[in-house]
Coordinates of C-alpha atoms in Angstrom, one line a residue:
M9 CA -10.8 32.4 -30.8
A10 CA -9.0 29.4 -29.5
T11 CA -9.8 26.5 -31.2
N12 CA -9.6 22.6 -29.2
K13 CA -6.7 20.7 -30.3
D14 CA -6.0 16.8 -29.9
K15 CA -3.6 16.2 -26.9
T16 CA -1.3 13.4 -25.9
V17 CA -1.8 11.4 -22.5
Y18 CA 0.1 8.7 -20.4
V19 CA -2.0 6.0 -18.9
C20 CA -0.7 3.4 -16.3
S21 CA -2.0 -0.3 -18.1
N22 CA -2.2 -1.1 -14.3
C23 CA -4.7 1.1 -13.0
G24 CA -5.8 3.6 -15.0
Y25 CA -3.9 6.5 -13.7
D26 CA -3.4 8.9 -16.5
S27 CA -0.6 11.8 -16.6
P28 CA 0.2 14.7 -19.2
K29 CA 3.6 13.2 -19.2
W30 CA 5.8 10.0 -19.0
S31 CA 6.9 8.5 -15.8
G32 CA 8.9 5.5 -15.0
K33 CA 6.8 4.8 -12.1
C34 CA 3.4 5.5 -11.8
P35 CA 2.4 7.5 -8.2
S36 CA -1.1 5.8 -7.9
C37 CA -0.2 1.9 -8.1
G38 CA 3.8 2.0 -8.0
Q39 CA 4.6 0.0 -10.6
W40 CA 6.9 0.4 -13.3
N41 CA 7.2 1.1 -17.2
T42 CA 3.3 1.0 -17.2
F43 CA 2.6 4.4 -19.0
V44 CA 1.1 4.2 -22.7
E45 CA 0.9 7.0 -24.5
Q46 CA -2.7 8.0 -26.0
T47 CA -4.3 10.5 -28.1
V48 CA -7.3 12.3 -26.8
K49 CA -9.2 13.9 -29.1
A50 CA -10.5 17.5 -28.8
V51 CA -14.6 15.9 -27.9
P52 CA -14.2 15.4 -24.3
A53 CA -15.0 11.9 -24.5
A54 CA -16.5 11.4 -21.2
A55 CA -19.1 14.1 -21.6
A56 CA -20.0 13.2 -25.3
V57 CA -20.4 9.6 -24.3
R58 CA -22.1 10.0 -21.3
R59 CA -24.7 12.1 -23.6
S60 CA -25.6 9.3 -25.4
A61 CA -26.3 7.1 -22.2
S62 CA -28.6 10.5 -21.1
A63 CA -30.0 10.1 -24.6
A64 CA -30.8 5.9 -24.4
G65 CA -32.2 6.6 -21.0
S66 CA -35.3 7.9 -19.4
G67 CA -34.2 9.6 -16.5
N68 CA -33.9 13.1 -15.8
A69 CA -30.5 14.4 -15.7
A70 CA -31.3 17.2 -13.6
Q71 CA -31.3 16.7 -9.5
R72 CA -31.2 18.9 -6.6
P73 CA -30.1 18.3 -3.0
C74 CA -32.4 16.4 -0.7
R75 CA -32.2 16.0 3.1
L76 CA -31.5 12.7 4.6
S77 CA -35.3 12.7 6.1
E78 CA -36.8 13.2 2.9
I79 CA -35.4 10.4 1.4
E80 CA -38.0 7.0 0.7
T81 CA -36.7 4.6 1.4
G82 CA -38.3 0.6 1.2
S83 CA -37.0 -2.8 -0.5
E84 CA -35.3 -2.7 -3.6
P85 CA -37.4 -4.7 -6.1
R86 CA -35.5 -7.4 -7.7
I87 CA -36.0 -9.5 -11.1
A88 CA -35.6 -12.9 -10.1
M89 CA -33.7 -14.8 -12.5
N90 CA -35.3 -18.3 -12.4
D91 CA -31.9 -19.4 -11.2
G92 CA -31.6 -20.6 -7.5
E93 CA -28.2 -20.3 -7.5
L94 CA -27.5 -17.0 -9.5
D95 CA -30.5 -15.1 -7.2
R96 CA -28.4 -16.7 -4.0
V97 CA -25.5 -15.0 -5.4
L98 CA -26.8 -11.9 -5.8
G99 CA -29.0 -11.7 -2.7
G100 CA -32.2 -12.5 -3.7
G101 CA -32.4 -11.4 -7.3
L102 CA -31.0 -8.8 -9.9
V103 CA -32.0 -5.0 -8.3
R104 CA -33.3 -2.8 -11.1
G105 CA -31.0 0.0 -12.0
S106 CA -27.9 -2.3 -10.9
L107 CA -24.6 -3.1 -12.9
V108 CA -23.1 -6.5 -12.8
L109 CA -19.7 -7.8 -13.6
L110 CA -19.4 -11.5 -13.9
G111 CA -15.5 -12.2 -14.7
G112 CA -14.0 -15.5 -15.1
E113 CA -11.3 -17.2 -17.4
P114 CA -11.8 -18.1 -21.0
G115 CA -13.9 -21.0 -21.8
I116 CA -15.3 -21.1 -18.2
G117 CA -18.8 -20.8 -19.5
K118 CA -19.2 -17.2 -18.2
S119 CA -21.8 -16.8 -21.6
T120 CA -23.3 -20.4 -21.3
L121 CA -24.3 -19.3 -17.8
I122 CA -26.2 -15.7 -18.8
L123 CA -27.4 -17.0 -22.3
Q124 CA -29.3 -19.9 -20.4
T125 CA -30.4 -17.9 -17.6
V126 CA -32.2 -14.9 -19.8
M127 CA -33.5 -18.2 -22.1
R128 CA -35.6 -18.9 -19.1
L129 CA -36.7 -15.3 -18.2
G130 CA -40.4 -15.5 -20.6
G131 CA -41.9 -12.5 -21.0
M132 CA -39.2 -10.1 -20.4
N133 CA -37.9 -7.8 -23.4
I134 CA -34.0 -8.5 -22.7
L135 CA -31.2 -7.4 -25.4
Y136 CA -28.3 -9.7 -25.2
V137 CA -25.2 -7.4 -27.3
S138 CA -22.5 -10.0 -28.2
G139 CA -19.0 -8.6 -29.3
E140 CA -17.0 -12.0 -29.6
E141 CA -19.7 -14.2 -31.4
S142 CA -22.1 -14.0 -34.5
A143 CA -25.6 -14.3 -33.9
R144 CA -25.2 -17.9 -35.9
Q145 CA -23.0 -19.0 -32.8
I146 CA -25.2 -17.6 -30.4
K147 CA -28.0 -19.6 -32.4
M148 CA -26.1 -22.9 -32.0
R149 CA -25.1 -22.4 -28.5
A150 CA -28.8 -21.5 -27.5
E151 CA -30.0 -24.8 -29.3
R152 CA -27.7 -27.1 -27.2
L153 CA -28.5 -25.6 -24.2
A154 CA -32.2 -26.1 -25.2
G155 CA -31.3 -30.1 -25.5
Q156 CA -33.4 -32.7 -24.0
D157 CA -32.4 -32.9 -20.4
A158 CA -34.0 -32.9 -17.4
D159 CA -32.9 -29.8 -15.9
S160 CA -33.2 -28.1 -19.2
K161 CA -37.3 -28.1 -19.7
D162 CA -37.6 -24.6 -18.7
I163 CA -34.9 -23.4 -21.3
S164 CA -36.7 -22.5 -24.4
I165 CA -35.5 -21.4 -27.6
D166 CA -38.9 -20.0 -28.8
N167 CA -38.5 -17.0 -26.3
E168 CA -39.8 -13.8 -28.0
G169 CA -38.6 -11.3 -25.8
L170 CA -34.6 -12.6 -26.1
M171 CA -33.4 -9.8 -28.9
I172 CA -29.9 -10.9 -30.3
L173 CA -27.4 -7.9 -31.5
C174 CA -24.1 -8.4 -32.6
E175 CA -22.2 -5.2 -32.4
T176 CA -19.0 -3.4 -30.6
S177 CA -19.8 0.5 -30.8
L178 CA -21.5 1.7 -27.8
E179 CA -23.2 4.4 -30.2
N180 CA -25.1 2.0 -31.9
I181 CA -25.7 -0.2 -28.9
Y182 CA -27.7 2.9 -27.3
E183 CA -29.8 3.4 -30.7
H184 CA -31.1 -0.3 -30.7
I185 CA -31.5 0.4 -27.0
R186 CA -33.8 3.4 -27.5
Q187 CA -35.7 1.3 -30.4
T188 CA -36.3 -1.6 -28.3
S189 CA -36.7 -0.5 -24.5
P190 CA -35.3 -3.5 -23.4
E191 CA -35.9 -4.7 -19.7
L192 CA -32.4 -6.5 -19.2
V193 CA -29.3 -5.0 -21.1
I194 CA -26.1 -8.0 -21.6
I195 CA -23.1 -6.8 -22.8
D196 CA -20.6 -9.6 -23.4
S197 CA -17.9 -8.4 -23.1
I198 CA -17.1 -5.1 -22.2
Q199 CA -13.7 -5.3 -23.5
T200 CA -14.8 -5.7 -26.9
I201 CA -17.4 -2.8 -26.4
S202 CA -15.7 1.0 -27.8
S203 CA -17.0 4.3 -28.3
E204 CA -16.1 6.6 -31.4
Y205 CA -15.4 9.4 -28.9
V206 CA -12.6 8.0 -27.6
D207 CA -9.1 7.4 -29.6
S208 CA -7.9 3.8 -28.8
S209 CA -8.8 0.4 -29.6
A210 CA -11.2 -1.8 -27.5
G211 CA -10.3 -2.9 -24.7
S212 CA -8.2 -0.3 -23.8
I213 CA -7.6 1.2 -20.0
T214 CA -9.5 4.5 -21.4
Q215 CA -12.0 2.7 -23.7
I216 CA -13.3 0.0 -21.0
R217 CA -13.4 3.2 -17.8
E218 CA -15.4 5.5 -20.4
C219 CA -18.0 2.5 -21.5
A220 CA -18.3 1.2 -18.1
A221 CA -19.1 5.0 -16.7
S222 CA -21.5 5.4 -19.4
L223 CA -23.6 2.1 -19.0
L224 CA -23.7 3.0 -15.5
K225 CA -25.1 6.1 -16.3
Y226 CA -27.6 4.6 -18.6
A227 CA -28.4 1.9 -15.9
K228 CA -29.3 4.5 -13.0
E229 CA -31.2 6.8 -14.9
S230 CA -33.5 4.6 -16.9
G231 CA -33.5 1.8 -13.8
T232 CA -33.0 -1.1 -16.4
P233 CA -30.4 -3.6 -15.0
V234 CA -26.9 -4.0 -17.0
I235 CA -25.1 -6.9 -16.8
L236 CA -21.4 -7.1 -17.9
I237 CA -19.3 -9.7 -19.0
G238 CA -15.6 -9.5 -18.2
H239 CA -12.1 -10.9 -19.1
I240 CA -9.8 -11.6 -16.5
T241 CA -5.6 -11.7 -16.5
K242 CA -3.7 -14.4 -16.4
E243 CA -3.0 -13.0 -12.6
G244 CA -6.6 -13.7 -12.2
S245 CA -7.8 -10.0 -11.6
I246 CA -10.7 -8.5 -14.1
A247 CA -8.8 -7.1 -17.4
G248 CA -9.3 -3.4 -17.2
P249 CA -8.7 -0.4 -14.8
K250 CA -9.4 -1.2 -11.0
I251 CA -12.0 1.7 -11.0
L252 CA -13.8 -0.9 -13.4
E253 CA -14.7 -3.2 -9.9
H254 CA -15.3 0.4 -8.4
I255 CA -18.2 1.8 -11.0
V256 CA -20.4 -1.6 -10.9
D257 CA -22.5 -2.6 -8.2
T258 CA -21.3 -6.4 -7.8
V259 CA -18.6 -8.4 -9.3
I260 CA -18.7 -12.3 -9.3
Q261 CA -16.4 -14.0 -9.9
F262 CA -17.1 -17.3 -12.1
E263 CA -14.3 -20.0 -11.3
G264 CA -13.3 -23.7 -11.5
D265 CA -10.7 -25.7 -13.7
Q266 CA -11.9 -26.9 -17.2
H267 CA -10.6 -30.4 -16.0
Y268 CA -13.2 -30.5 -13.4
L269 CA -17.1 -30.9 -14.1
Y270 CA -18.2 -28.2 -11.0
R271 CA -17.9 -24.4 -11.5
I272 CA -18.4 -22.1 -8.5
L273 CA -20.0 -18.6 -8.9
R274 CA -18.4 -16.3 -6.1
P275 CA -19.2 -12.7 -5.2
I276 CA -16.6 -10.3 -4.5
K277 CA -18.6 -7.3 -3.9
N278 CA -21.9 -6.6 -3.9
R279 CA -23.8 -3.5 -2.7
F280 CA -27.6 -5.1 -2.6
G281 CA -26.5 -8.7 -0.8
S282 CA -23.5 -10.8 0.9
T283 CA -20.2 -11.4 -0.2
G284 CA -20.3 -14.9 2.0
E285 CA -22.6 -16.5 -0.7
L286 CA -21.6 -19.4 -3.4
G287 CA -23.1 -21.0 -6.2
I288 CA -22.2 -24.1 -7.3
Y289 CA -22.9 -25.6 -10.9
E290 CA -21.8 -28.6 -12.5
M291 CA -21.1 -28.5 -16.6
R292 CA -22.7 -30.9 -18.6
Q293 CA -22.9 -31.3 -22.3
N294 CA -25.7 -29.2 -22.9
G295 CA -25.0 -26.2 -20.4
L296 CA -24.8 -25.8 -16.6
R297 CA -26.9 -27.5 -13.9
Q298 CA -27.5 -26.1 -10.4
V299 CA -26.0 -28.1 -7.8
S300 CA -28.4 -27.5 -4.7
N301 CA -27.0 -30.1 -2.8
P302 CA -22.9 -29.3 -3.2
S303 CA -21.9 -32.5 -0.8
E304 CA -22.8 -35.0 -4.1
L305 CA -20.0 -33.1 -5.5
L306 CA -17.5 -33.0 -2.7
L307 CA -17.8 -36.6 -1.4
S308 CA -17.2 -39.7 -2.6
D309 CA -17.1 -43.3 -1.2
S310 CA -14.1 -44.3 -2.8
H311 CA -12.1 -43.9 -0.2
Q312 CA -13.3 -46.8 2.6
G313 CA -10.7 -48.0 4.4
M314 CA -8.3 -45.3 3.4
S315 CA -6.1 -43.7 5.4
G316 CA -5.6 -39.8 4.9
V317 CA -9.3 -38.7 4.4
A318 CA -11.7 -37.1 6.8
I319 CA -15.2 -35.2 6.7
A320 CA -15.3 -31.6 7.7
S321 CA -18.9 -29.9 7.7
T322 CA -17.9 -26.0 6.5
L323 CA -20.4 -23.1 5.7
E324 CA -20.4 -21.1 2.8
G325 CA -22.6 -17.8 3.5
V326 CA -26.0 -19.3 4.9
R327 CA -25.3 -22.6 3.0
S328 CA -23.9 -25.7 5.0
F329 CA -22.4 -28.8 3.3
L330 CA -19.8 -31.7 4.0
I331 CA -16.3 -31.8 2.4
E332 CA -14.0 -34.4 1.6
V333 CA -10.3 -33.4 3.4
Q334 CA -7.5 -35.3 2.2
A335 CA -3.7 -35.7 3.3
L336 CA -0.9 -37.1 2.4
V337 CA 2.6 -37.5 4.4
S338 CA 5.3 -39.6 3.7
T339 CA 9.4 -39.6 4.3
A340 CA 10.7 -36.3 3.0
V341 CA 13.6 -37.4 0.4
Y342 CA 15.1 -34.3 -0.1
G343 CA 16.7 -32.1 2.8
T344 CA 13.4 -29.8 3.2
P345 CA 10.4 -31.5 3.8
Q346 CA 7.4 -30.0 1.2
R347 CA 4.7 -28.5 2.6
S348 CA 2.2 -28.1 0.1
A349 CA -1.9 -27.3 0.3
I350 CA -4.7 -27.0 -2.6
G351 CA -7.7 -25.3 -1.6
Y352 CA -6.2 -24.5 1.7
D353 CA -3.8 -21.6 3.3
V354 CA -0.7 -23.3 3.5
K355 CA 0.5 -21.0 6.2
R356 CA -2.5 -22.4 8.4
M357 CA -1.3 -25.7 7.7
N358 CA 2.0 -25.3 8.9
M359 CA 0.4 -23.5 12.1
L360 CA -1.5 -26.8 12.7
L361 CA 1.6 -28.8 12.3
A362 CA 3.1 -27.2 14.7
V363 CA 0.3 -27.9 17.1
L364 CA 0.3 -31.7 16.3
E365 CA 4.0 -31.9 16.9
K366 CA 4.0 -29.2 20.5
R367 CA 0.6 -30.2 22.1
V368 CA 0.4 -34.0 21.2
G369 CA 3.7 -35.0 20.2
F370 CA 3.9 -36.0 16.8
K371 CA 7.1 -35.3 15.2
L372 CA 6.3 -34.4 11.3
G373 CA 9.5 -32.1 10.6
Q374 CA 11.2 -34.8 8.4
K375 CA 8.1 -35.7 6.3
D376 CA 6.2 -34.1 3.5
V377 CA 2.9 -32.9 4.0
F378 CA 0.4 -33.0 0.9
L379 CA -3.0 -31.6 1.7
N380 CA -5.8 -31.0 -0.6
I381 CA -9.7 -30.3 -0.2
A382 CA -11.2 -32.5 -2.8
G383 CA -13.1 -31.5 -5.9
G384 CA -10.9 -28.5 -5.6
I385 CA -13.0 -26.0 -3.9
R386 CA -11.0 -23.4 -2.0
V387 CA -12.1 -23.2 1.7
N388 CA -11.7 -20.6 4.5
D389 CA -13.5 -21.6 7.1
P390 CA -11.5 -22.2 10.4
A391 CA -14.1 -24.7 11.1
I392 CA -12.3 -27.6 8.8
D393 CA -9.1 -27.1 11.0
L394 CA -10.1 -30.5 13.3
A395 CA -10.5 -31.9 9.9
V396 CA -7.2 -30.8 8.8
I397 CA -5.4 -32.1 11.2
T398 CA -7.3 -35.5 11.4
A399 CA -6.7 -36.8 8.0
I400 CA -2.8 -35.3 8.6
L401 CA -2.7 -37.7 11.6
S402 CA -4.4 -40.8 9.8
S403 CA -2.0 -40.7 7.1
N404 CA 0.8 -40.5 9.5
L405 CA 0.0 -43.0 11.3
D406 CA -2.0 -45.1 7.9
V407 CA -5.2 -45.7 10.0
A408 CA -8.2 -44.8 8.2
V409 CA -11.0 -42.7 9.8
D410 CA -14.8 -44.2 10.2
R411 CA -16.4 -42.9 7.1
T412 CA -19.8 -42.1 9.5
I413 CA -17.5 -39.4 11.4
A414 CA -17.9 -35.6 10.3
M415 CA -16.5 -33.2 12.3
A416 CA -16.3 -29.0 12.8
G417 CA -14.2 -27.3 14.7
E418 CA -11.4 -24.2 15.3
V419 CA -7.8 -25.5 16.5
G420 CA -6.3 -22.8 18.6
L421 CA -2.3 -22.9 19.6
S422 CA -2.7 -23.9 22.8
G423 CA -4.6 -27.3 21.0
E424 CA -7.8 -26.3 22.4
I425 CA -10.9 -27.0 20.0
R426 CA -12.7 -23.4 19.8
P427 CA -16.3 -23.1 18.9
V428 CA -17.7 -22.4 15.6
S429 CA -20.7 -20.2 14.3
R430 CA -24.0 -22.1 13.0
I431 CA -23.6 -25.6 15.1
E432 CA -27.3 -26.4 14.6
Q433 CA -27.0 -25.9 10.5
R434 CA -23.7 -28.1 10.6
I435 CA -25.0 -30.8 12.6
S436 CA -28.2 -30.7 10.5
E437 CA -26.3 -31.3 7.5
A438 CA -24.6 -34.2 8.5
Q439 CA -27.6 -35.8 9.9
K440 CA -29.3 -35.1 6.6
L441 CA -26.6 -37.4 4.6
G442 CA -26.6 -40.1 6.8
F443 CA -23.9 -39.7 9.1
G444 CA -23.8 -41.1 12.4
Q445 CA -21.5 -39.5 14.6
I446 CA -20.3 -35.5 14.4
I447 CA -17.3 -34.1 16.9
I448 CA -17.9 -30.7 17.7
P449 CA -16.5 -28.3 20.0
K450 CA -17.6 -28.4 23.9
N451 CA -18.3 -24.7 24.1
N452 CA -20.9 -25.4 21.5
M453 CA -22.9 -27.2 23.4
H454 CA -24.5 -24.4 25.5
G455 CA -28.0 -23.7 24.3
L456 CA -27.9 -27.0 22.2
D457 CA -30.8 -29.3 22.2
K458 CA -29.7 -32.8 21.5
S459 CA -33.1 -34.7 21.6
K460 CA -33.9 -32.9 18.2
Y461 CA -31.3 -34.7 16.4
N462 CA -30.7 -38.1 15.4
I463 CA -27.1 -38.1 15.3
E464 CA -24.7 -39.0 18.2
I465 CA -23.2 -35.6 19.0
I466 CA -19.3 -35.8 20.5
P467 CA -18.1 -32.7 22.4
V468 CA -14.4 -32.5 22.7
Q469 CA -12.5 -29.5 24.6
K470 CA -9.2 -30.8 23.3
V471 CA -7.3 -31.7 20.4
E472 CA -6.0 -35.6 22.2
E473 CA -9.6 -35.8 23.4
A474 CA -10.7 -35.4 19.6
F475 CA -8.1 -38.0 18.6
R476 CA -9.0 -40.2 21.3
N477 CA -13.0 -40.8 20.1
I478 CA -11.2 -41.0 16.2
F479 CA -8.5 -43.8 16.5
G480 CA -9.3 -45.2 20.0

C-alpha cells in the first residue's frame, strides 16, 4: 500500500504562488528571488483546516445546484455597530456571515477602534480573540476607553456578552467557538494565527491563506460575521498573500499619521456597499472620537490675511466637506524648480501649472511650487482644481484670498471650468459653515434654484473669470 509522505514546495513570498521546484522569477507576479522553501505535511492542510471550520459552523456542507429563478433575494440583514463612521464605511452595518479585513500601520489604532466598538454592543455574544496581547493588557485598554469623557458614556466595561480569548491556535479557537456560540468573532490579528495542519510559522504565506480560507468557510456556513485585523507592509499593502484580499468580503484601510490627531477609515473593497465612503476619527487619550463634521478638523482660522490659502468644497462618497488648500511659490534656488504635493496628485498639479502659464499668462517655470492639503488628508476629487490654482496664484502674487469664499470646479486644459457632481450638497455645506460666497462652474447652474440658499453663488466659465471675482 502506498503511504503519504511529506513534500517540499516553493512559495512566492510576494503573491503566494506555489511551485514544486524553485525558480528565480515568479511566473505569477514577475518578482525575482521571492520563492521560499516550505514543507507540507502528508495530511492535506486545506482539507484538515476546513474540516475544523465545518465542525465549528452549523451550516450544511451538502449543496445542490439551483436555478437563478429559484434563488430568493432580499435585503442583507445587518448588525448596527453603534458607530456612525464605521457603519457608513461598511455600507450601513455589518452583514451577517461576512468576513471583514481591517488593515493599518502598527500603532495607528486598529485594536482600539474594534475594542471600543464591541464594548458598545450590549446584548450581543462577542468573542474577541487576541494573539498579540494578554487579557490583562486588553483590560487596561478597556478601562482607559471607558474613561470619563462625553463621547465615551456608551462604552461600558461591564458588557457581559464580550469574551476575551488570548489564543493563536486556530483549532483551539474553533473549540472555544463551539462552546460559546458567539454572534461576532474578532481575530486580532490574522498574522498571529496558525494551524497545526500547516507546517510553517505563524504569519507565513501558507498560514495566512489557509487560516483566512477556513474562517471564511466558518462565517458563510454559520452566518456569524468575522472581523480580521491585519498588519501592513512598509510599502503600505496588507501583509500576506494578495489572495487574502480576494477571500474577504470587505477590506478597510485605517490610515493616518501618528503625528496628527485624525484617523481615516477608507474602504478598499466592499461587496455589500460603496467604496467611496470615508470615516474620520480624532485620536484622544481615551480612544477614538467620531468626527461627524470633518470640516472642523480640516479648516482653521489662523490663516486670516495670509496668501496661498484657498477653501475647496469636496466630496467623499455621500459626504461633503470643506478643505483648506495651501500653496507656496518661491524662486527656485537650484537650476531645476521643485514640484511637491502632499495629499494631491503631483501630475495633476503640473497640468494645472501648465494651464496657468498657457491660458492665463503667469510664468511659473522658474519657481518652486509646493502644495499641501491641510490636515494631511488625501483628496482625489477633481472639483478642488479651482482651489488649487487659486492658492498657487495667491502665493505667487502674495495676495490673500477672502476667507469667506469657497469654490468648487474642475479645470480643463483649455482653461474652462467644468461642471462637478452634486453641486447642491457642496453649496449647502458651505452655507452651513458660514461662508458668504461660493464659486461654481456656470454649467452647474442649469436647474439650480438659487432662492433656496442664503449664500451668494458666483457662476464662472473660464479661469480668468474666476480670478477676476477672487482677486478683483
